[in-house]
Amino acid sequence: MPIYFDYAATTPVRPEAAQAAYEVLTGNFGNPSSGYELGRRAAAALKGWRADVASALGCTPGEVFFTSCGTEGDNWALRAAARAMRRRGNHIITTAVEHAAVLETARFLEGEGFRVTYLKPDRTGHISVEEFRAALCGDTIAVSMMLVNNETGAVFPVAQCAKAAKARNRDILFHTDAVQGFCHVPFTPKGLGVDLLSVSGHKIGAPKGIGALYIKKEVQGKVKQLLFGGAQEDGRRPGTEPTAQIAAFAAACRAAGEQGPAALERARAVKEYALTRLTEHVPGLVVVSAGDAPHICAVSLPGYPSQMVMNALDGRGICVSNGSACHKGKPSHVFAALGLSPNVLMGVLRLSFSPESTREEVDALADALAQIARERLSAR
Ligand code: PLP
């Protein structure tokens, strides 16, 4: 197995989650809509899994709508929010450093005549509440602001901005992409004051292909369904429920809850060790973002193309990222927005950790990066 520092891209499936999926795939495989015992058993289990996810999110089961991934939740939330409010105005606020799932939806909505403000981060990757407040106007109808940035690990001031938006106009629909925040930073949708919140299973030890959108009870009348079909997910997101993935997602949520904050502190401690060790050991390495969230940070080897460094590490059995996995091959719009010097921008690497990441793995990364840096220096 390679040494893995890309837990923000995806995580291995937790044994509890794999076991839960296996039991559904081979035993409790019924369709929850079927009117016989096997179906009823699946429906009862589904109810329990929904309650588990709701409990991890800190909301009621009736506010959890299963989706196929975080991207689906982001698309659904922002499109539905904009359309629900169309008659009240046409202005949307988001940030320039959202995931493509939000940015591309915003661009699509611009094509439909909505006006979108893309708030820029400061050099540390943070969004200013004052700038957000200044962007609000009488026409603002929807906001999408992520909770944790997937490339810098910066935590955005979602609660303060939601409060400011609601103070301006309580009907503004506020969405947050909490894909990197879920089970990594403490929050509840109510505590944040948001109406819509998307999460994804494969970032927390569930398989790929499952996510959820929280839709606050009070706005469910406004938010239109995503698909047309049967009665699943209250008719809003029809399609036979992927019960094995949902079971695994629920198991991953339970496991994360049982591990508690101590696991997150382990991830943070190994990240902090990495930042110190890499800065001391790798010639020229700079920290681009230490990350507020426990599991993500970004560093740079200025002047070294990150793709080249990534490939060289890959050759040594070490996985890191040079930006969101969804932007393969293109320069990261997030790091570009930080106003880094061209040399630093060129060499940015994102490192992301799990509570199981070890100092020995970090030492191996530090040695490999130091060697890559020295080889290049001697070739100049
Ligand atoms: N939002 C953020 C912040 C992400 O990091 C990701 C995935 O990297 C997504 C959305 C998309 O989630 P999914 O891969 O489940 O579609």
mmCIF file of N, CA, C and O in Angstrom, residues 181-260:
data_model
loop_
_atom_site.group_PDB
_atom_site.id
_atom_site.type_symbol
_atom_site.label_atom_id
_atom_site.label_comp_id
_atom_site.label_asym_id
_atom_site.label_seq_id
_atom_site.Cartn_x
_atom_site.Cartn_y
_atom_site.Cartn_z
ATOM 1 N N GLY A 181 -16.105 19.490 5.857
ATOM 2 C CA GLY A 181 -16.273 19.812 7.271
ATOM 3 C C GLY A 181 -16.900 18.675 8.054
ATOM 4 O O GLY A 181 -16.604 18.480 9.237
ATOM 5 N N PHE A 182 -17.759 17.899 7.376
ATOM 6 C CA PHE A 182 -18.536 16.862 8.052
ATOM 7 C C PHE A 182 -17.619 15.851 8.734
ATOM 8 O O PHE A 182 -16.739 15.262 8.100
ATOM 9 N N CYS A 183 -17.836 15.665 10.022
ATOM 10 C CA CYS A 183 -17.034 14.756 10.861
ATOM 11 C C CYS A 183 -15.588 15.229 11.012
ATOM 12 O O CYS A 183 -14.728 14.464 11.441
ATOM 13 N N HIS A 184 -15.296 16.468 10.607
ATOM 14 C CA HIS A 184 -13.944 17.006 10.769
ATOM 15 C C HIS A 184 -13.914 18.265 11.628
ATOM 16 O O HIS A 184 -12.932 18.531 12.303
ATOM 17 N N VAL A 185 -14.972 19.067 11.508
ATOM 18 C CA VAL A 185 -15.098 20.224 12.414
ATOM 19 C C VAL A 185 -16.503 20.161 13.017
ATOM 20 O O VAL A 185 -17.433 19.720 12.348
ATOM 21 N N PRO A 186 -16.645 20.579 14.285
ATOM 22 C CA PRO A 186 -17.971 20.465 14.895
ATOM 23 C C PRO A 186 -18.936 21.517 14.337
ATOM 24 O O PRO A 186 -18.558 22.680 14.195
ATOM 25 N N PHE A 187 -20.140 21.100 13.998
ATOM 26 C CA PHE A 187 -21.174 22.052 13.575
ATOM 27 C C PHE A 187 -22.523 21.347 13.601
ATOM 28 O O PHE A 187 -22.589 20.111 13.607
ATOM 29 N N THR A 188 -23.584 22.142 13.631
ATOM 30 C CA THR A 188 -24.915 21.638 13.298
ATOM 31 C C THR A 188 -25.490 22.639 12.297
ATOM 32 O O THR A 188 -25.120 23.823 12.339
ATOM 33 N N PRO A 189 -26.389 22.205 11.433
ATOM 34 C CA PRO A 189 -26.977 23.155 10.482
ATOM 35 C C PRO A 189 -27.660 24.308 11.207
ATOM 36 O O PRO A 189 -27.567 25.461 10.793
ATOM 37 N N LYS A 190 -28.333 23.965 12.308
ATOM 38 C CA LYS A 190 -29.025 25.009 13.075
ATOM 39 C C LYS A 190 -28.014 25.994 13.668
ATOM 40 O O LYS A 190 -28.207 27.210 13.604
ATOM 41 N N GLY A 191 -26.936 25.465 14.217
ATOM 42 C CA GLY A 191 -25.901 26.335 14.786
ATOM 43 C C GLY A 191 -25.311 27.263 13.731
ATOM 44 O O GLY A 191 -24.972 28.410 14.023
ATOM 45 N N LEU A 192 -25.185 26.759 12.513
ATOM 46 C CA LEU A 192 -24.648 27.598 11.432
ATOM 47 C C LEU A 192 -25.699 28.568 10.915
ATOM 48 O O LEU A 192 -25.369 29.572 10.285
ATOM 49 N N GLY A 193 -26.973 28.199 11.113
ATOM 50 C CA GLY A 193 -28.058 29.048 10.615
ATOM 51 C C GLY A 193 -28.300 28.906 9.124
ATOM 52 O O GLY A 193 -28.784 29.828 8.472
ATOM 53 N N VAL A 194 -27.956 27.719 8.561
ATOM 54 C CA VAL A 194 -28.123 27.530 7.111
ATOM 55 C C VAL A 194 -29.422 26.786 6.809
ATOM 56 O O VAL A 194 -29.986 26.103 7.675
ATOM 57 N N ASP A 195 -29.864 26.904 5.554
ATOM 58 C CA ASP A 195 -31.087 26.229 5.117
ATOM 59 C C ASP A 195 -30.776 24.909 4.433
ATOM 60 O O ASP A 195 -31.595 23.988 4.435
ATOM 61 N N LEU A 196 -29.614 24.864 3.785
ATOM 62 C CA LEU A 196 -29.249 23.689 2.979
ATOM 63 C C LEU A 196 -27.777 23.375 3.246
ATOM 64 O O LEU A 196 -26.968 24.312 3.371
ATOM 65 N N LEU A 197 -27.456 22.081 3.309
ATOM 66 C CA LEU A 197 -26.068 21.726 3.644
ATOM 67 C C LEU A 197 -25.763 20.373 3.009
ATOM 68 O O LEU A 197 -26.512 19.417 3.183
ATOM 69 N N SER A 198 -24.687 20.313 2.219
ATOM 70 C CA SER A 198 -24.387 19.038 1.546
ATOM 71 C C SER A 198 -23.165 18.354 2.139
ATOM 72 O O SER A 198 -22.205 19.026 2.550
ATOM 73 N N VAL A 199 -23.232 17.024 2.178
ATOM 74 C CA VAL A 199 -22.122 16.196 2.672
ATOM 75 C C VAL A 199 -21.928 15.005 1.741
ATOM 76 O O VAL A 199 -22.784 14.722 0.897
ATOM 77 N N SER A 200 -20.795 14.329 1.912
ATOM 78 C CA SER A 200 -20.465 13.209 1.023
ATOM 79 C C SER A 200 -19.864 12.073 1.834
ATOM 80 O O SER A 200 -19.021 12.313 2.706
ATOM 81 N N GLY A 201 -20.280 10.828 1.508
ATOM 82 C CA GLY A 201 -19.843 9.679 2.297
ATOM 83 C C GLY A 201 -18.374 9.327 2.156
ATOM 84 O O GLY A 201 -17.719 8.953 3.130
ATOM 85 N N HIS A 202 -17.833 9.471 0.923
ATOM 86 C CA HIS A 202 -16.493 8.912 0.715
ATOM 87 C C HIS A 202 -15.381 9.746 1.342
ATOM 88 O O HIS A 202 -14.216 9.355 1.316
ATOM 89 N N LYS A 203 -15.746 10.890 1.933
ATOM 90 C CA LYS A 203 -14.733 11.680 2.649
ATOM 91 C C LYS A 203 -14.641 11.255 4.116
ATOM 92 O O LYS A 203 -13.787 11.736 4.854
ATOM 93 N N ILE A 204 -15.565 10.376 4.553
ATOM 94 C CA ILE A 204 -15.561 9.999 5.986
ATOM 95 C C ILE A 204 -15.531 8.482 6.193
ATOM 96 O O ILE A 204 -15.975 7.986 7.215
ATOM 97 N N GLY A 205 -15.038 7.760 5.177
ATOM 98 C CA GLY A 205 -14.892 6.318 5.379
ATOM 99 C C GLY A 205 -16.061 5.480 4.899
ATOM 100 O O GLY A 205 -16.159 4.290 5.220
ATOM 101 N N ALA A 206 -16.969 6.082 4.120
ATOM 102 C CA ALA A 206 -18.027 5.311 3.449
ATOM 103 C C ALA A 206 -17.599 5.133 1.984
ATOM 104 O O ALA A 206 -16.659 5.793 1.538
ATOM 105 N N PRO A 207 -18.269 4.267 1.249
ATOM 106 C CA PRO A 207 -17.874 4.120 -0.165
ATOM 107 C C PRO A 207 -18.260 5.347 -0.991
ATOM 108 O O PRO A 207 -19.064 6.166 -0.563
ATOM 109 N N LYS A 208 -17.703 5.428 -2.189
ATOM 110 C CA LYS A 208 -18.116 6.463 -3.127
ATOM 111 C C LYS A 208 -19.536 6.161 -3.596
ATOM 112 O O LYS A 208 -19.935 4.999 -3.624
ATOM 113 N N GLY A 209 -20.271 7.206 -3.958
ATOM 114 C CA GLY A 209 -21.616 6.975 -4.497
ATOM 115 C C GLY A 209 -22.722 7.245 -3.502
ATOM 116 O O GLY A 209 -23.862 6.842 -3.723
ATOM 117 N N ILE A 210 -22.403 7.922 -2.397
ATOM 118 C CA ILE A 210 -23.465 8.260 -1.439
ATOM 119 C C ILE A 210 -23.136 9.609 -0.776
ATOM 120 O O ILE A 210 -21.997 9.895 -0.450
ATOM 121 N N GLY A 211 -24.166 10.402 -0.619
ATOM 122 C CA GLY A 211 -24.038 11.694 0.068
ATOM 123 C C GLY A 211 -25.393 12.046 0.635
ATOM 124 O O GLY A 211 -26.326 11.224 0.620
ATOM 125 N N ALA A 212 -25.501 13.249 1.146
ATOM 126 C CA ALA A 212 -26.805 13.679 1.658
ATOM 127 C C ALA A 212 -26.915 15.191 1.551
ATOM 128 O O ALA A 212 -25.899 15.900 1.607
ATOM 129 N N LEU A 213 -28.143 15.632 1.363
ATOM 130 C CA LEU A 213 -28.431 17.067 1.426
ATOM 131 C C LEU A 213 -29.367 17.296 2.600
ATOM 132 O O LEU A 213 -30.431 16.656 2.684
ATOM 133 N N TYR A 214 -28.946 18.162 3.515
ATOM 134 C CA TYR A 214 -29.835 18.610 4.596
ATOM 135 C C TYR A 214 -30.704 19.725 4.024
ATOM 136 O O TYR A 214 -30.186 20.663 3.407
ATOM 137 N N ILE A 215 -32.001 19.571 4.195
ATOM 138 C CA ILE A 215 -32.915 20.660 3.820
ATOM 139 C C ILE A 215 -33.733 20.991 5.063
ATOM 140 O O ILE A 215 -34.479 20.135 5.573
ATOM 141 N N LYS A 216 -33.552 22.205 5.556
ATOM 142 C CA LYS A 216 -34.250 22.618 6.781
ATOM 143 C C LYS A 216 -35.757 22.464 6.596
ATOM 144 O O LYS A 216 -36.305 22.818 5.543
ATOM 145 N N LYS A 217 -36.396 21.937 7.626
ATOM 146 C CA LYS A 217 -37.828 21.632 7.543
ATOM 147 C C LYS A 217 -38.623 22.840 7.028
ATOM 148 O O LYS A 217 -39.454 22.716 6.131
ATOM 149 N N GLU A 218 -38.306 24.011 7.573
ATOM 150 C CA GLU A 218 -39.098 25.214 7.263
ATOM 151 C C GLU A 218 -38.984 25.645 5.809
ATOM 152 O O GLU A 218 -39.812 26.421 5.341
ATOM 153 N N VAL A 219 -37.938 25.207 5.078
ATOM 154 C CA VAL A 219 -37.815 25.656 3.676
ATOM 155 C C VAL A 219 -38.150 24.535 2.691
ATOM 156 O O VAL A 219 -38.046 24.722 1.478
ATOM 157 N N GLN A 220 -38.566 23.384 3.230
ATOM 158 C CA GLN A 220 -38.809 22.257 2.328
ATOM 159 C C GLN A 220 -39.924 22.547 1.316
ATOM 160 O O GLN A 220 -39.914 22.016 0.213
ATOM 161 N N GLY A 221 -40.845 23.428 1.696
ATOM 162 C CA GLY A 221 -41.911 23.785 0.765
ATOM 163 C C GLY A 221 -41.396 24.580 -0.428
ATOM 164 O O GLY A 221 -41.983 24.552 -1.506
ATOM 165 N N LYS A 222 -40.255 25.256 -0.251
ATOM 166 C CA LYS A 222 -39.720 26.114 -1.328
ATOM 167 C C LYS A 222 -38.776 25.356 -2.263
ATOM 168 O O LYS A 222 -38.628 25.708 -3.424
ATOM 169 N N VAL A 223 -38.080 24.354 -1.695
ATOM 170 C CA VAL A 223 -37.011 23.692 -2.448
ATOM 171 C C VAL A 223 -37.592 22.584 -3.324
ATOM 172 O O VAL A 223 -38.090 21.585 -2.827
ATOM 173 N N LYS A 224 -37.488 22.774 -4.614
ATOM 174 C CA LYS A 224 -38.078 21.819 -5.558
ATOM 175 C C LYS A 224 -37.271 20.530 -5.633
ATOM 176 O O LYS A 224 -36.072 20.514 -5.371
ATOM 177 N N GLN A 225 -37.961 19.484 -6.033
ATOM 178 C CA GLN A 225 -37.319 18.179 -6.148
ATOM 179 C C GLN A 225 -36.209 18.197 -7.200
ATOM 180 O O GLN A 225 -36.208 19.035 -8.093
ATOM 181 N N LEU A 226 -35.284 17.218 -7.061
ATOM 182 C CA LEU A 226 -34.175 17.124 -8.010
ATOM 183 C C LEU A 226 -34.581 16.312 -9.230
ATOM 184 O O LEU A 226 -34.269 16.665 -10.365
ATOM 185 N N LEU A 227 -35.260 15.192 -8.982
ATOM 186 C CA LEU A 227 -35.618 14.273 -10.072
ATOM 187 C C LEU A 227 -37.119 14.020 -10.028
ATOM 188 O O LEU A 227 -37.782 14.323 -9.034
ATOM 189 N N PHE A 228 -37.630 13.443 -11.087
ATOM 190 C CA PHE A 228 -39.041 13.059 -11.128
ATOM 191 C C PHE A 228 -39.114 11.540 -11.142
ATOM 192 O O PHE A 228 -38.341 10.889 -11.840
ATOM 193 N N GLY A 229 -40.019 10.987 -10.381
ATOM 194 C CA GLY A 229 -40.130 9.525 -10.345
ATOM 195 C C GLY A 229 -41.011 9.096 -9.198
ATOM 196 O O GLY A 229 -42.086 9.681 -8.985
ATOM 197 N N GLY A 230 -40.521 8.127 -8.445
ATOM 198 C CA GLY A 230 -41.328 7.540 -7.375
ATOM 199 C C GLY A 230 -41.302 8.376 -6.101
ATOM 200 O O GLY A 230 -40.958 9.559 -6.104
ATOM 201 N N ALA A 231 -41.667 7.707 -5.008
ATOM 202 C CA ALA A 231 -41.877 8.440 -3.751
ATOM 203 C C ALA A 231 -40.652 8.433 -2.840
ATOM 204 O O ALA A 231 -40.719 8.942 -1.721
ATOM 205 N N GLN A 232 -39.537 7.871 -3.332
ATOM 206 C CA GLN A 232 -38.373 7.790 -2.433
ATOM 207 C C GLN A 232 -37.891 9.192 -2.052
ATOM 208 O O GLN A 232 -38.046 10.146 -2.814
ATOM 209 N N GLU A 233 -37.296 9.278 -0.897
ATOM 210 C CA GLU A 233 -36.806 10.567 -0.364
ATOM 211 C C GLU A 233 -37.904 11.627 -0.457
ATOM 212 O O GLU A 233 -37.691 12.748 -0.925
ATOM 213 N N ASP A 234 -39.081 11.223 -0.010
ATOM 214 C CA ASP A 234 -40.227 12.130 0.039
ATOM 215 C C ASP A 234 -40.602 12.644 -1.356
ATOM 216 O O ASP A 234 -41.153 13.737 -1.504
ATOM 217 N N GLY A 235 -40.253 11.876 -2.379
ATOM 218 C CA GLY A 235 -40.569 12.273 -3.754
ATOM 219 C C GLY A 235 -39.640 13.349 -4.294
ATOM 220 O O GLY A 235 -39.762 13.777 -5.440
ATOM 221 N N ARG A 236 -38.672 13.772 -3.483
ATOM 222 C CA ARG A 236 -37.811 14.885 -3.912
ATOM 223 C C ARG A 236 -36.588 14.410 -4.664
ATOM 224 O O ARG A 236 -36.036 15.111 -5.506
ATOM 225 N N ARG A 237 -36.149 13.201 -4.306
ATOM 226 C CA ARG A 237 -34.968 12.656 -4.967
ATOM 227 C C ARG A 237 -35.279 11.175 -5.201
ATOM 228 O O ARG A 237 -34.716 10.299 -4.547
ATOM 229 N N PRO A 238 -36.238 10.931 -6.128
ATOM 230 C CA PRO A 238 -36.661 9.552 -6.343
ATOM 231 C C PRO A 238 -35.572 8.672 -6.962
ATOM 232 O O PRO A 238 -34.581 9.180 -7.471
ATOM 233 N N GLY A 239 -35.807 7.378 -6.927
ATOM 234 C CA GLY A 239 -34.819 6.390 -7.372
ATOM 235 C C GLY A 239 -34.673 5.390 -6.237
ATOM 236 O O GLY A 239 -34.602 5.805 -5.074
ATOM 237 N N THR A 240 -34.634 4.094 -6.571
ATOM 238 C CA THR A 240 -34.510 3.091 -5.513
ATOM 239 C C THR A 240 -33.281 3.387 -4.659
ATOM 240 O O THR A 240 -32.189 3.622 -5.192
ATOM 241 N N GLU A 241 -33.467 3.383 -3.371
ATOM 242 C CA GLU A 241 -32.383 3.790 -2.469
ATOM 243 C C GLU A 241 -31.203 2.816 -2.569
ATOM 244 O O GLU A 241 -31.402 1.606 -2.533
ATOM 245 N N PRO A 242 -29.964 3.345 -2.656
ATOM 246 C CA PRO A 242 -28.774 2.484 -2.668
ATOM 247 C C PRO A 242 -28.496 2.013 -1.239
ATOM 248 O O PRO A 242 -27.659 2.580 -0.530
ATOM 249 N N THR A 243 -29.241 0.987 -0.824
ATOM 250 C CA THR A 243 -29.263 0.642 0.604
ATOM 251 C C THR A 243 -27.886 0.238 1.149
ATOM 252 O O THR A 243 -27.570 0.553 2.302
ATOM 253 N N ALA A 244 -27.084 -0.445 0.321
ATOM 254 C CA ALA A 244 -25.767 -0.861 0.834
ATOM 255 C C ALA A 244 -24.898 0.368 1.117
ATOM 256 O O ALA A 244 -24.235 0.452 2.163
ATOM 257 N N GLN A 245 -24.929 1.336 0.194
ATOM 258 C CA GLN A 245 -24.125 2.550 0.423
ATOM 259 C C GLN A 245 -24.650 3.348 1.611
ATOM 260 O O GLN A 245 -23.883 3.918 2.380
ATOM 261 N N ILE A 246 -25.983 3.386 1.726
ATOM 262 C CA ILE A 246 -26.568 4.150 2.842
ATOM 263 C C ILE A 246 -26.204 3.484 4.175
ATOM 264 O O ILE A 246 -25.845 4.153 5.148
ATOM 265 N N ALA A 247 -26.280 2.146 4.195
ATOM 266 C CA ALA A 247 -25.905 1.419 5.425
ATOM 267 C C ALA A 247 -24.460 1.719 5.793
ATOM 268 O O ALA A 247 -24.124 1.944 6.967
ATOM 269 N N ALA A 248 -23.602 1.736 4.779
ATOM 270 C CA ALA A 248 -22.183 2.000 5.028
ATOM 271 C C ALA A 248 -21.976 3.445 5.486
ATOM 272 O O ALA A 248 -21.167 3.719 6.384
ATOM 273 N N PHE A 249 -22.709 4.362 4.882
ATOM 274 C CA PHE A 249 -22.607 5.789 5.258
ATOM 275 C C PHE A 249 -23.004 5.950 6.727
ATOM 276 O O PHE A 249 -22.313 6.615 7.516
ATOM 277 N N ALA A 250 -24.109 5.298 7.097
ATOM 278 C CA ALA A 250 -24.576 5.387 8.488
ATOM 279 C C ALA A 250 -23.533 4.792 9.436
ATOM 280 O O ALA A 250 -23.243 5.362 10.501
ATOM 281 N N ALA A 251 -22.934 3.670 9.027
ATOM 282 C CA ALA A 251 -21.920 3.032 9.886
ATOM 283 C C ALA A 251 -20.710 3.941 10.031
ATOM 284 O O ALA A 251 -20.122 4.051 11.122
ATOM 285 N N ALA A 252 -20.328 4.603 8.934
ATOM 286 C CA ALA A 252 -19.177 5.523 8.998
ATOM 287 C C ALA A 252 -19.495 6.700 9.920
ATOM 288 O O ALA A 252 -18.634 7.152 10.686
ATOM 289 N N CYS A 253 -20.738 7.184 9.854
ATOM 290 C CA CYS A 253 -21.143 8.292 10.746
ATOM 291 C C CYS A 253 -21.068 7.848 12.205
ATOM 292 O O CYS A 253 -20.569 8.580 13.064
ATOM 293 N N ARG A 254 -21.569 6.632 12.477
ATOM 294 C CA ARG A 254 -21.544 6.136 13.866
ATOM 295 C C ARG A 254 -20.097 5.994 14.343
ATOM 296 O O ARG A 254 -19.746 6.395 15.450
ATOM 297 N N ALA A 255 -19.250 5.433 13.457
ATOM 298 C CA ALA A 255 -17.846 5.211 13.847
ATOM 299 C C ALA A 255 -17.153 6.538 14.115
ATOM 300 O O ALA A 255 -16.392 6.675 15.089
ATOM 301 N N ALA A 256 -17.414 7.535 13.268
ATOM 302 C CA ALA A 256 -16.782 8.851 13.474
ATOM 303 C C ALA A 256 -17.243 9.432 14.809
ATOM 304 O O ALA A 256 -16.440 10.007 15.556
ATOM 305 N N GLY A 257 -18.535 9.250 15.115
ATOM 306 C CA GLY A 257 -19.071 9.761 16.385
ATOM 307 C C GLY A 257 -18.423 9.064 17.558
ATOM 308 O O GLY A 257 -18.088 9.705 18.568
ATOM 309 N N GLU A 258 -18.230 7.746 17.442
ATOM 310 C CA GLU A 258 -17.627 7.001 18.553
ATOM 311 C C GLU A 258 -16.173 7.400 18.756
ATOM 312 O O GLU A 258 -15.679 7.466 19.879
ATOM 313 N N GLN A 259 -15.464 7.672 17.647
ATOM 314 C CA GLN A 259 -14.047 8.069 17.770
ATOM 315 C C GLN A 259 -13.917 9.417 18.463
ATOM 316 O O GLN A 259 -12.972 9.649 19.204
ATOM 317 N N GLY A 260 -14.865 10.301 18.160
ATOM 318 C CA GLY A 260 -14.917 11.596 18.848
ATOM 319 C C GLY A 260 -13.769 12.532 18.514
ATOM 320 O O GLY A 260 -12.970 12.270 17.609
#
